[in-house]
Short mmCIF file of C-alpha atoms in Angstrom, two decimals:
data_model
loop_
_atom_site.label_atom_id
_atom_site.label_comp_id
_atom_site.label_asym_id
_atom_site.label_seq_id
_atom_site.Cartn_x
_atom_site.Cartn_y
_atom_site.Cartn_z
CA MET A 17 -1.09 -0.27 8.56
CA THR A 18 1.92 -2.22 9.62
CA LEU A 19 1.87 -4.25 12.77
CA ILE A 20 5.52 -4.38 13.70
CA ARG A 21 6.50 -0.77 14.05
CA PRO A 22 9.43 1.06 15.51
CA LEU A 23 9.35 1.16 19.30
CA ALA A 24 9.16 4.94 19.28
CA ALA A 25 5.88 4.86 17.33
CA VAL A 26 4.41 2.28 19.70
CA LEU A 27 5.42 4.40 22.70
CA ARG A 28 3.95 7.51 21.11
CA ASP A 29 0.63 5.74 20.51
CA ALA A 30 0.60 4.40 24.06
CA ALA A 31 1.34 7.87 25.40
CA ALA A 32 -1.53 9.30 23.31
CA VAL A 33 -3.96 6.70 24.68
CA ILE A 34 -2.86 7.29 28.28
CA ALA A 35 -3.11 11.06 27.85
CA PHE A 36 -6.60 10.61 26.39
CA VAL A 37 -7.75 8.49 29.34
CA ILE A 38 -6.29 10.95 31.88
CA ALA A 39 -7.99 13.88 30.15
CA TRP A 40 -11.28 11.93 30.09
CA GLN A 41 -10.96 11.20 33.82
CA LEU A 42 -10.17 14.84 34.66
CA VAL A 43 -13.04 16.24 32.59
CA THR A 44 -15.65 13.83 33.98
CA VAL A 45 -14.57 14.53 37.56
CA ALA A 46 -14.03 18.29 37.21
CA PHE A 47 -17.40 18.93 35.54
CA SER A 48 -19.15 16.08 37.40
CA VAL A 49 -20.42 14.66 34.10
CA PRO A 50 -23.41 12.41 34.85
CA ALA A 51 -22.70 8.70 34.36
CA PHE A 52 -25.47 8.28 31.78
CA LEU A 53 -23.56 10.61 29.45
CA VAL A 54 -20.04 9.30 29.98
CA PRO A 55 -18.83 7.53 33.12
CA ALA A 56 -15.31 8.31 34.35
CA PRO A 57 -12.64 5.79 33.31
CA SER A 58 -12.13 4.97 36.98
CA ALA A 59 -15.82 4.07 37.32
CA ILE A 60 -15.63 1.90 34.19
CA ALA A 61 -12.51 0.18 35.54
CA GLN A 62 -14.29 -0.39 38.86
CA ALA A 63 -17.28 -1.93 37.07
CA LEU A 64 -14.90 -4.05 35.03
CA VAL A 65 -13.25 -5.41 38.19
CA ALA A 66 -16.47 -5.78 40.20
CA ASN A 67 -18.18 -7.70 37.38
CA ALA A 68 -15.08 -9.48 36.10
CA GLY A 69 -16.77 -12.87 36.34
CA ARG A 70 -19.87 -11.88 34.40
CA ILE A 71 -17.99 -9.89 31.77
CA GLY A 72 -15.41 -12.67 31.40
CA ALA A 73 -18.11 -15.28 30.86
CA ALA A 74 -19.92 -13.06 28.34
CA LEU A 75 -16.64 -12.32 26.55
CA GLY A 76 -15.78 -16.02 26.37
CA GLN A 77 -19.20 -16.89 24.99
CA THR A 78 -19.18 -14.18 22.33
CA ALA A 79 -15.59 -14.98 21.35
CA ALA A 80 -16.38 -18.71 21.01
CA GLU A 81 -19.50 -18.07 18.92
CA ALA A 82 -17.71 -15.57 16.69
CA ALA A 83 -14.70 -17.88 16.23
CA LEU A 84 -16.86 -20.89 15.38
CA GLY A 85 -18.89 -18.90 12.88
CA PHE A 86 -15.78 -17.32 11.38
CA ALA A 87 -14.11 -20.70 10.90
CA ALA A 88 -17.18 -22.37 9.40
CA GLY A 89 -17.98 -19.39 7.15
CA ASN A 90 -14.46 -19.30 5.75
CA VAL A 91 -14.22 -23.04 5.18
CA LEU A 92 -17.50 -22.95 3.27
CA GLY A 93 -16.55 -19.78 1.35
CA LEU A 94 -13.12 -21.05 0.32
CA ALA A 95 -14.46 -24.46 -0.68
CA LEU A 96 -17.13 -22.87 -2.86
CA ALA A 97 -14.52 -20.56 -4.44
CA LEU A 98 -12.44 -23.59 -5.43
CA LEU A 99 -15.55 -25.15 -6.93
CA PHE A 100 -16.26 -21.90 -8.81
CA ALA A 101 -12.75 -21.97 -10.25
CA ARG A 102 -13.36 -25.46 -11.63
CA VAL A 103 -16.94 -24.99 -12.84
CA ARG A 104 -17.12 -21.72 -14.74
CA ALA A 105 -20.86 -21.89 -15.38
CA LEU A 106 -21.47 -22.00 -11.64
CA GLU A 107 -19.21 -18.99 -11.13
CA ARG A 108 -20.95 -16.97 -13.84
CA VAL A 109 -24.28 -17.42 -12.10
CA GLY A 110 -23.12 -17.48 -8.49
CA LEU A 111 -20.45 -14.79 -8.30
CA PRO A 112 -22.68 -11.79 -9.09
CA ILE A 113 -25.10 -12.96 -6.39
CA ALA A 114 -22.22 -13.42 -3.96
CA ILE A 115 -20.81 -9.96 -4.73
CA ALA A 116 -24.22 -8.41 -4.16
CA LEU A 117 -24.72 -10.30 -0.90
CA ARG A 118 -21.23 -9.36 0.30
CA SER A 119 -22.32 -5.74 0.07
CA VAL A 120 -25.76 -6.16 1.62
CA PRO A 121 -25.88 -5.41 5.34
CA LEU A 122 -26.45 -8.97 6.47
CA ILE A 123 -26.45 -7.96 10.11
CA ALA A 124 -29.96 -6.56 9.62
CA ILE A 125 -31.31 -10.08 9.04
CA ALA A 126 -30.70 -11.05 12.68
CA PRO A 127 -34.44 -10.80 13.54
CA LEU A 128 -35.32 -13.02 10.58
CA LEU A 129 -32.62 -15.54 11.46
CA THR A 130 -33.90 -15.62 15.03
CA ILE A 131 -37.40 -16.50 13.84
CA ILE A 132 -36.10 -19.22 11.52
CA LEU A 133 -33.45 -20.83 13.72
CA GLY A 134 -34.90 -19.98 17.10
CA PHE A 135 -33.56 -18.43 20.26
CA GLY A 136 -30.09 -19.78 21.01
CA PRO A 137 -26.43 -20.15 20.03
CA ILE A 138 -27.14 -21.66 16.60
CA THR A 139 -28.62 -18.38 15.39
CA ILE A 140 -25.63 -16.44 16.71
CA ILE A 141 -23.10 -18.76 15.09
CA VAL A 142 -24.95 -18.78 11.77
CA MET A 143 -24.94 -14.97 11.82
CA ALA A 144 -21.13 -15.02 12.13
CA VAL A 145 -20.98 -17.67 9.36
CA LEU A 146 -22.96 -15.43 6.99
CA ILE A 147 -20.76 -12.42 7.71
CA SER A 148 -17.56 -14.41 7.03
CA PHE A 149 -18.79 -16.46 4.10
CA PHE A 150 -19.36 -13.96 1.29
CA PRO A 151 -16.14 -11.92 1.60
CA ALA A 152 -14.14 -15.18 1.71
CA LEU A 153 -15.96 -16.49 -1.36
CA VAL A 154 -15.62 -13.29 -3.39
CA GLY A 155 -12.01 -12.69 -2.32
CA ALA A 156 -10.86 -16.23 -3.07
CA ALA A 157 -12.79 -16.40 -6.35
CA SER A 158 -11.17 -13.16 -7.56
CA GLY A 159 -7.77 -14.24 -6.24
CA LEU A 160 -7.84 -17.59 -7.99
CA ARG A 161 -8.33 -15.70 -11.26
CA ALA A 162 -5.64 -13.16 -10.43
CA PRO A 163 -2.54 -14.85 -11.96
CA SER A 164 -1.42 -13.13 -15.16
CA ALA A 165 -2.14 -14.72 -18.53
CA GLU A 166 1.63 -15.05 -19.06
CA ALA A 167 2.06 -17.07 -15.88
CA LEU A 168 -0.87 -19.31 -16.81
CA ASP A 169 0.53 -19.72 -20.32
CA LEU A 170 3.87 -20.71 -18.86
CA MET A 171 2.19 -23.39 -16.77
CA HIS A 172 0.41 -24.54 -19.92
CA VAL A 173 3.64 -24.69 -21.93
CA LEU A 174 5.33 -26.62 -19.14
CA ASP A 175 2.35 -28.99 -19.20
CA ALA A 176 1.97 -28.63 -15.43
CA PRO A 177 -0.79 -30.79 -13.91
CA GLU A 178 -3.85 -28.98 -12.53
CA ARG A 179 -2.75 -29.72 -8.96
CA VAL A 180 0.57 -27.96 -9.51
CA ARG A 181 -1.12 -24.98 -11.17
CA TYR A 182 -3.19 -24.52 -8.06
CA ALA A 183 -0.42 -25.16 -5.54
CA ARG A 184 2.19 -22.99 -7.25
CA LEU A 185 0.18 -20.27 -8.93
CA ARG A 186 -3.52 -19.87 -8.23
CA ILE A 187 -3.61 -20.44 -4.47
CA PRO A 188 -0.57 -18.24 -3.71
CA ALA A 189 -2.18 -15.54 -5.87
CA ALA A 190 -5.44 -15.88 -3.95
CA LEU A 191 -3.90 -15.69 -0.47
CA PRO A 192 -3.54 -11.88 -0.30
CA PHE A 193 -7.22 -11.53 -1.25
CA VAL A 194 -8.23 -14.14 1.31
CA PHE A 195 -6.28 -12.47 4.10
CA ALA A 196 -7.66 -9.07 3.16
CA ALA A 197 -11.10 -10.66 3.64
CA PHE A 198 -10.00 -12.18 6.99
CA LYS A 199 -8.98 -8.79 8.31
CA VAL A 200 -12.46 -7.45 7.58
CA THR A 201 -14.48 -10.48 8.64
CA ALA A 202 -12.65 -11.41 11.86
CA PRO A 203 -13.84 -8.26 13.70
CA ALA A 204 -17.11 -8.37 11.73
CA ALA A 205 -17.80 -11.86 13.09
CA VAL A 206 -17.58 -10.43 16.63
CA LEU A 207 -19.99 -7.67 15.62
CA ALA A 208 -22.35 -10.19 14.03
CA ALA A 209 -22.36 -12.40 17.11
CA MET A 210 -23.12 -9.39 19.32
CA VAL A 211 -26.01 -8.27 17.11
CA ALA A 212 -27.51 -11.74 17.15
CA GLU A 213 -27.21 -11.77 20.94
CA TRP A 214 -29.62 -8.83 21.00
CA THR A 215 -32.31 -10.90 19.35
CA ALA A 216 -31.45 -14.53 20.11
CA ALA A 217 -29.82 -14.72 23.54
CA ASN A 218 -29.88 -13.51 27.10
CA SER A 219 -26.16 -13.89 27.57
CA GLY A 220 -22.98 -12.78 25.82
CA LEU A 221 -21.46 -9.32 25.40
CA GLY A 222 -24.12 -7.97 23.04
CA TYR A 223 -26.85 -8.81 25.53
CA LEU A 224 -24.80 -7.57 28.49
CA ILE A 225 -24.42 -4.10 26.95
CA ILE A 226 -28.14 -3.72 26.23
CA ASP A 227 -29.18 -5.22 29.55
CA ALA A 228 -26.86 -2.96 31.57
CA GLY A 229 -28.13 0.06 29.65
CA GLU A 230 -31.75 -0.84 30.34
CA GLN A 231 -30.97 -1.17 34.05
CA TYR A 232 -29.18 2.20 34.03
CA ARG A 233 -25.95 0.52 35.10
CA PHE A 234 -23.89 2.77 32.83
CA PRO A 235 -20.36 1.95 34.08
CA LEU A 236 -21.14 -1.75 33.52
CA MET A 237 -22.48 -0.95 30.05
CA TRP A 238 -19.29 0.90 29.16
CA ALA A 239 -17.19 -1.88 30.64
CA GLY A 240 -18.99 -4.25 28.27
CA ILE A 241 -18.27 -1.90 25.36
CA VAL A 242 -14.59 -1.79 26.31
CA ALA A 243 -14.50 -5.60 26.42
CA ALA A 244 -16.28 -5.85 23.04
CA THR A 245 -13.91 -3.37 21.44
CA ALA A 246 -10.90 -5.24 22.84
CA LEU A 247 -12.27 -8.48 21.39
CA ALA A 248 -12.82 -6.94 17.93
CA VAL A 249 -9.33 -5.39 17.94
CA ALA A 250 -7.79 -8.69 19.07
CA ALA A 251 -9.57 -10.46 16.19
CA PHE A 252 -8.17 -7.94 13.70
CA ILE A 253 -4.65 -8.21 15.12
CA ALA A 254 -4.80 -12.01 15.04
CA ALA A 255 -5.80 -11.89 11.36
CA SER A 256 -2.98 -9.42 10.62
CA ILE A 257 -0.40 -11.59 12.37
CA ALA A 258 -1.60 -14.66 10.48
CA GLU A 259 -1.31 -12.71 7.22
CA ARG A 260 2.24 -11.70 8.05
CA ARG A 261 3.21 -15.26 8.93
CA VAL A 262 1.77 -16.81 5.79
CA ILE A 263 2.49 -14.21 3.10
CA SER A 264 6.23 -13.82 3.03
CA TRP A 265 6.41 -12.33 -0.45
CA PRO A 266 5.79 -8.65 -1.21
CA VAL A 267 2.25 -7.77 -2.27
CA GLU A 268 0.50 -4.49 -2.79
CA SER A 269 -1.25 -3.97 0.53
CA ALA A 270 -5.02 -3.88 0.23
CA MET B 14 -21.79 -11.09 -23.02
CA ARG B 15 -22.43 -8.97 -19.94
CA ARG B 16 -26.11 -8.86 -20.74
CA ARG B 17 -26.13 -12.63 -20.99
CA ALA B 18 -24.49 -12.95 -17.58
CA TRP B 19 -27.20 -10.73 -16.08
CA LEU B 20 -29.86 -12.77 -17.81
CA GLU B 21 -28.44 -16.01 -16.39
CA THR B 22 -28.37 -14.55 -12.89
CA ALA B 23 -31.96 -13.35 -13.23
CA VAL B 24 -33.12 -16.74 -14.47
CA ALA B 25 -31.30 -18.48 -11.61
CA LEU B 26 -32.99 -16.17 -9.09
CA LEU B 27 -36.42 -16.71 -10.63
CA ALA B 28 -35.90 -20.46 -10.56
CA LEU B 29 -34.91 -20.17 -6.89
CA VAL B 30 -38.12 -18.28 -6.07
CA ALA B 31 -40.22 -20.83 -7.99
CA VAL B 32 -38.62 -23.77 -6.14
CA TRP B 33 -39.10 -21.93 -2.85
CA GLU B 34 -42.79 -21.36 -3.61
CA VAL B 35 -43.39 -25.01 -4.43
CA ILE B 36 -41.51 -26.35 -1.40
CA ALA B 37 -43.15 -23.85 0.96
CA ARG B 38 -46.60 -24.91 -0.30
CA LEU B 39 -45.77 -28.59 0.15
CA VAL B 40 -44.31 -28.44 3.67
CA GLY B 41 -45.56 -25.00 4.74
CA ALA B 42 -47.68 -26.20 7.65
CA ARG B 43 -44.73 -27.85 9.36
CA PHE B 44 -42.29 -25.03 8.68
CA PRO B 45 -44.16 -21.76 9.29
CA VAL B 46 -41.03 -19.61 9.72
CA VAL B 47 -40.27 -19.68 5.99
CA PRO B 48 -43.48 -18.56 4.24
CA ALA B 49 -43.98 -18.92 0.50
CA PRO B 50 -42.92 -15.95 -1.65
CA SER B 51 -46.60 -15.37 -2.52
CA GLU B 52 -47.49 -15.05 1.19
CA ILE B 53 -44.59 -12.65 1.76
CA THR B 54 -45.71 -10.53 -1.18
CA ALA B 55 -49.29 -10.51 0.13
CA ALA B 56 -48.15 -9.47 3.62
CA GLY B 57 -45.99 -6.73 2.10
CA ALA B 58 -48.94 -5.49 0.02
CA ARG B 59 -51.28 -5.50 3.05
CA SER B 60 -48.80 -3.47 5.11
CA ALA B 61 -47.55 -1.36 2.21
CA TYR B 62 -48.43 1.96 3.84
CA PRO B 63 -46.84 1.37 7.28
CA ILE B 64 -43.80 -0.14 5.57
CA TRP B 65 -43.50 2.95 3.38
CA LEU B 66 -43.78 5.32 6.37
CA ASN B 67 -41.02 3.47 8.21
CA LEU B 68 -38.91 3.07 5.09
CA ARG B 69 -39.10 6.81 4.39
CA LEU B 70 -37.70 7.55 7.84
CA THR B 71 -34.88 5.04 7.40
CA LEU B 72 -34.06 6.44 3.96
CA ILE B 73 -33.81 9.98 5.35
CA GLU B 74 -31.53 8.83 8.16
CA ALA B 75 -29.38 6.76 5.82
CA LEU B 76 -29.06 9.60 3.29
CA ILE B 77 -28.13 12.23 5.87
CA GLY B 78 -25.74 9.72 7.45
CA LEU B 79 -24.18 8.89 4.08
CA VAL B 80 -23.63 12.54 3.16
CA ALA B 81 -22.37 13.58 6.62
CA GLY B 82 -20.26 10.48 7.28
CA SER B 83 -18.54 10.28 3.91
CA GLY B 84 -18.23 14.09 3.77
CA LEU B 85 -16.37 14.09 7.08
CA GLY B 86 -14.29 11.14 5.94
CA LEU B 87 -13.35 13.00 2.76
CA LEU B 88 -12.39 16.10 4.74
CA LEU B 89 -10.25 14.09 7.12
CA ALA B 90 -8.51 12.30 4.23
CA ALA B 91 -7.80 15.67 2.57
CA THR B 92 -6.36 16.87 5.88
CA PHE B 93 -4.16 13.79 6.03
CA VAL B 94 -2.79 14.53 2.57
CA ALA B 95 -2.25 18.23 3.26
CA TRP B 96 -0.62 17.66 6.66
CA PRO B 97 0.98 14.22 6.86
CA ARG B 98 1.77 14.92 10.52
CA ALA B 99 -1.96 14.94 11.26
CA GLU B 100 -2.23 11.47 9.81
CA ALA B 101 0.51 10.14 12.08
CA GLY B 102 -1.41 11.37 15.11
CA LEU B 103 -5.00 10.78 14.06
CA TYR B 104 -4.99 7.64 11.94
CA ASN B 105 -4.71 5.31 14.90
CA LEU B 106 -7.47 7.21 16.69
CA VAL B 107 -9.70 6.75 13.63
CA VAL B 108 -8.90 3.03 13.53
CA THR B 109 -9.66 2.73 17.26
CA ILE B 110 -13.02 4.47 16.89
CA HIS B 111 -13.80 2.20 13.95
CA SER B 112 -12.99 -0.83 16.13
CA ILE B 113 -15.81 -0.02 18.57
CA PRO B 114 -18.58 -2.32 17.33
CA LEU B 115 -21.52 -0.37 15.88
CA VAL B 116 -23.92 -2.42 18.00
CA ALA B 117 -22.13 -1.15 21.09
CA VAL B 118 -22.34 2.47 19.91
CA ALA B 119 -26.06 2.37 19.14
CA PRO B 120 -27.23 2.05 22.78
CA ILE B 121 -24.95 4.91 23.89
CA LEU B 122 -26.25 7.20 21.15
CA LEU B 123 -29.79 6.27 22.11
CA ILE B 124 -29.12 7.26 25.72
CA TRP B 125 -27.47 10.51 24.62
CA PHE B 126 -30.02 11.66 22.06
CA GLY B 127 -33.13 9.78 23.11
CA VAL B 128 -35.55 8.02 20.81
CA GLY B 129 -35.74 9.78 17.45
CA ILE B 130 -33.95 10.38 14.20
CA THR B 131 -30.60 11.54 15.63
CA ALA B 132 -29.20 8.27 16.97
CA PRO B 133 -29.86 6.17 13.83
CA THR B 134 -28.51 8.96 11.62
CA LEU B 135 -25.30 9.10 13.65
CA VAL B 136 -24.89 5.32 13.52
CA ALA B 137 -25.31 5.53 9.74
CA ALA B 138 -22.75 8.35 9.53
CA LEU B 139 -20.30 6.37 11.63
CA ALA B 140 -20.74 3.35 9.36
CA CYS B 141 -19.86 5.46 6.28
CA PHE B 142 -17.03 7.42 7.82
CA PHE B 143 -14.32 4.78 7.97
CA PRO B 144 -14.58 3.32 4.43
CA MET B 145 -14.39 6.89 3.11
CA VAL B 146 -11.32 7.86 5.19
CA VAL B 147 -9.46 4.76 4.00
CA GLY B 148 -10.62 4.99 0.37
CA ALA B 149 -10.03 8.73 0.00
CA THR B 150 -6.61 8.61 1.67
CA ARG B 151 -5.52 5.88 -0.74
CA GLY B 152 -7.11 7.74 -3.63
CA PHE B 153 -5.41 11.07 -2.97
CA ARG B 154 -2.13 9.18 -2.76
CA ALA B 155 -2.75 7.50 -6.09
CA ALA B 156 -1.95 10.64 -8.10
CA SER B 157 1.11 10.17 -10.26
CA GLN B 158 4.23 11.78 -8.87
CA SER B 159 5.14 13.22 -12.28
CA SER B 160 1.81 15.07 -12.52
CA LEU B 161 2.33 16.46 -9.02
CA ASP B 162 5.88 17.47 -9.95
CA LEU B 163 4.57 19.17 -13.08
CA MET B 164 2.10 21.20 -11.01
CA ARG B 165 4.93 22.19 -8.71
CA VAL B 166 7.14 23.22 -11.62
CA LEU B 167 4.24 25.29 -12.96
CA ASP B 168 4.12 26.94 -9.54
CA ALA B 169 0.48 25.90 -9.05
CA ARG B 170 -1.14 26.65 -5.72
CA PRO B 171 -1.55 23.56 -3.50
CA TRP B 172 -5.36 23.63 -3.66
CA ARG B 173 -5.20 23.81 -7.44
CA SER B 174 -2.96 20.78 -7.73
CA PHE B 175 -5.29 19.04 -5.27
CA LEU B 176 -8.31 19.87 -7.44
CA ARG B 177 -6.68 19.14 -10.79
CA VAL B 178 -4.46 16.15 -9.99
CA ARG B 179 -5.29 14.46 -6.71
CA LEU B 180 -9.08 14.63 -6.87
CA PRO B 181 -9.42 13.16 -10.40
CA ALA B 182 -6.89 10.46 -9.53
CA SER B 183 -8.88 9.56 -6.42
CA LEU B 184 -12.24 9.28 -8.19
CA PRO B 185 -12.17 5.48 -8.65
CA PHE B 186 -11.30 5.08 -4.98
CA LEU B 187 -14.00 7.49 -3.84
CA ILE B 188 -16.67 5.66 -5.81
CA ALA B 189 -15.40 2.30 -4.56
CA ALA B 190 -15.69 3.69 -1.00
CA LEU B 191 -19.23 4.94 -1.69
CA LYS B 192 -20.20 1.49 -2.96
CA ILE B 193 -19.32 0.21 0.51
CA ALA B 194 -20.70 3.24 2.37
CA ALA B 195 -24.17 3.33 0.79
CA PRO B 196 -25.32 -0.11 1.98
CA ALA B 197 -23.46 0.46 5.26
CA ALA B 198 -25.54 3.61 5.82
CA VAL B 199 -28.76 1.60 5.45
CA LEU B 200 -27.39 -0.98 7.87
CA GLY B 201 -26.32 1.68 10.36
CA ALA B 202 -29.70 3.40 10.31
CA THR B 203 -31.49 0.06 10.66
CA VAL B 204 -29.41 -1.09 13.63
CA GLY B 205 -29.80 2.37 15.19
CA GLU B 206 -33.58 1.97 15.00
CA TRP B 207 -33.73 -1.44 16.66
CA LEU B 208 -34.06 0.02 20.12
CA GLY B 209 -36.22 2.90 18.88
CA THR B 210 -39.88 3.28 18.02
CA ALA B 211 -39.95 3.82 14.24
CA GLY B 212 -38.16 2.96 11.02
CA ILE B 213 -37.36 -0.25 9.17
CA GLY B 214 -35.15 -1.47 12.02
CA TYR B 215 -38.01 -1.04 14.48
CA LEU B 216 -40.39 -2.81 12.10
CA LEU B 217 -37.97 -5.74 11.80
CA PHE B 218 -37.64 -5.97 15.55
CA SER B 219 -41.33 -5.59 16.36
CA SER B 220 -42.50 -8.05 13.70
CA MET B 221 -40.00 -10.54 15.12
CA ALA B 222 -41.28 -9.96 18.66
CA ASN B 223 -44.91 -10.32 17.51
CA PHE B 224 -44.12 -13.34 15.34
CA GLN B 225 -45.50 -11.66 12.20
CA VAL B 226 -43.34 -13.89 10.07
CA ALA B 227 -44.52 -12.88 6.59
CA LEU B 228 -44.31 -9.17 7.47
CA LEU B 229 -40.80 -9.73 8.87
CA TRP B 230 -39.74 -11.39 5.60
CA ALA B 231 -41.29 -8.64 3.51
CA THR B 232 -39.61 -5.89 5.55
CA MET B 233 -36.30 -7.73 5.43
CA LEU B 234 -36.41 -8.16 1.66
CA ILE B 235 -37.27 -4.49 1.20
CA ALA B 236 -34.39 -3.42 3.45
CA ALA B 237 -32.03 -5.68 1.51
CA ALA B 238 -33.30 -4.31 -1.79
CA VAL B 239 -32.75 -0.72 -0.62
CA ALA B 240 -29.18 -1.54 0.42
CA ALA B 241 -28.57 -3.32 -2.87
CA ILE B 242 -29.93 -0.32 -4.80
CA GLY B 243 -27.51 1.93 -2.90
CA TYR B 244 -24.67 -0.33 -3.96
CA LEU B 245 -25.83 -0.69 -7.54
CA ALA B 246 -26.33 3.07 -7.92
CA PHE B 247 -22.66 3.69 -7.25
CA ALA B 248 -21.68 0.65 -9.33
CA VAL B 249 -23.47 2.31 -12.26
CA VAL B 250 -21.74 5.63 -11.52
CA GLU B 251 -18.46 3.74 -11.48
CA HIS B 252 -19.24 2.14 -14.80
CA VAL B 253 -20.14 5.46 -16.43
CA VAL B 254 -17.59 7.81 -14.86
CA VAL B 255 -14.57 5.70 -14.15
CA ASP B 256 -13.85 4.01 -17.41
CA TRP B 257 -10.21 4.99 -17.56
CA HIS B 258 -8.85 2.75 -14.83
CA PRO B 259 -10.44 0.68 -12.09
CA PRO B 260 -8.83 0.92 -8.64
CA ALA B 261 -6.27 -1.81 -8.18
CA GLY B 262 -7.18 -4.59 -5.81
CA GLU B 263 -10.91 -3.96 -5.71
CA GLY B 264 -12.93 -7.07 -6.46
#
C-alpha cells in the first residue's frame, strides 16, 4: 500500500467513503433501525460533538499511554537486538523464545498484568510495551543478520571496524524490518492500551466504549469506536510516513 | 544443530522456572501476585475440570473462527486475483475494517448477538481474516510469469492455471498467514469472551475480579500454550510441506 497516491485515487476513495456514509444514514432512517443495532451516522456525529470534551480527554489519554508504551517497547527491543547481534549465545537461546512470544496473543494477559501491576496507567503502558517489544526485537535481530555474505566479506576484506560495519551495512539492512514491525505495532499499541483500560482503568477510550455500551448510550459508544479507529489509523499512517522519510532506497515491500 | 538449539532453549526455560520457584518461596508472602510455579500448577490441577470446560468452548470458537475467517480471506484474495478491479475498490475497505480495533468490535458483537458462542467466534474470524487476505493476495501474485504464460500458451482454463500454478506458488504464503491467524483466533475468541459468561476469556476476567491469583496464572499459561500450539502446528506444516522455498521477508 503506497501512501502518496495519484489525486484521482484519493478522490475515488473519499467518494466511496462518503457514499458509504450516506447509504448508511439513509438505511438507518428509512428502516428506523434501532440504535442498539447501528445508530445513524448523524446520531454518532451528534454524540461526538455533544461529548467532545469527554471523548477528547479519553483519546488524549489512550494516545499518550500507547505512545509511551510504543516508544519504550521499541527502545528496549532494538537495544536487545543489538546485544543479540554481538552475543550469539544469547541470541541462540533468546530468539526462539522471542519469536514464540511475538506470535502469542499477549493482549490476553491484560487481566494478569492488572493483578501484578495494579489498577492504573502503569499496567496500560506496560501492555503497550509488551506489544511493541517482541516484533521490534525479532525484526531487528533478523534484519541485522540480513546483509549478504558477499557484503560482509567485502567489509572483512576492507578491514572495516565493527562500528562501520554496523553503520554502513547491518543497521541499514535492518531498517526495513524495523519499520515493517513499526507499522504493525503502532496501531497494535493503541489496541493494547484500550484492552488494558478494560481491566485497569476507568478512563480512556477502551473504558469509554464499554461504559457507554453498559449504559445503553449507543451513539456515544459508536463515537468512541470512531475515535479509536481514527487513532489506530493515524498511528499506522505516522509509521508509514516515518518509513518513507527514513528509507530512501528501494526495498521489497513487506 | 537445530536439536541442540531446542535443547538450549528448553534448558533456559527450565532454569527460569526453577529460579522463579526459589524466589517466589523466599519472598512469596510480600509479593502474592506472582505465585510460585508449584502453586500455579496446584491451582490448575484443582480447577482442571472447569478449566477444561471453558477451554473446550474457546477451542471450538477459535477453530470455527479460524476456518471461517481464513476461508473468507482466501476467497476474497482469489477474487482480487481474478478481478483486479475488485481489489482497487475493496482493498481499502478491507484495510479500514481491519483498522477498527478488535476490542471495539467485541462489545458491538455482544450487543448484536447476545451472550453466547456467536460473538467470540466472529471476533476470532475477524482476527484471522486480514492476515489471510494479505498473505493469500501476495501468494497468488508470487507465481512466476513464465509459468502463467505457459498455461496461457497451452490454452488452459483460468481456474486450471489458478489450481496448478497460482495455488502451489502461494502455499508458503498461505502457511505463513495461518501461523499468524491460528494464535490470533485464540486471542480473538478470548477477548470476545471477556464480557461474556463462559470460556477462557471469561475465566481470566472472573479470576482477576475475584483475586484468584494462582487460578488466573494457570488459565493464562494454558491460553498461551494453546496459542503457541496453534502457531507451532503450522510451523511444523511449513517445515514439512514447504521445503522448496520459504516466503521472502518472513522472519
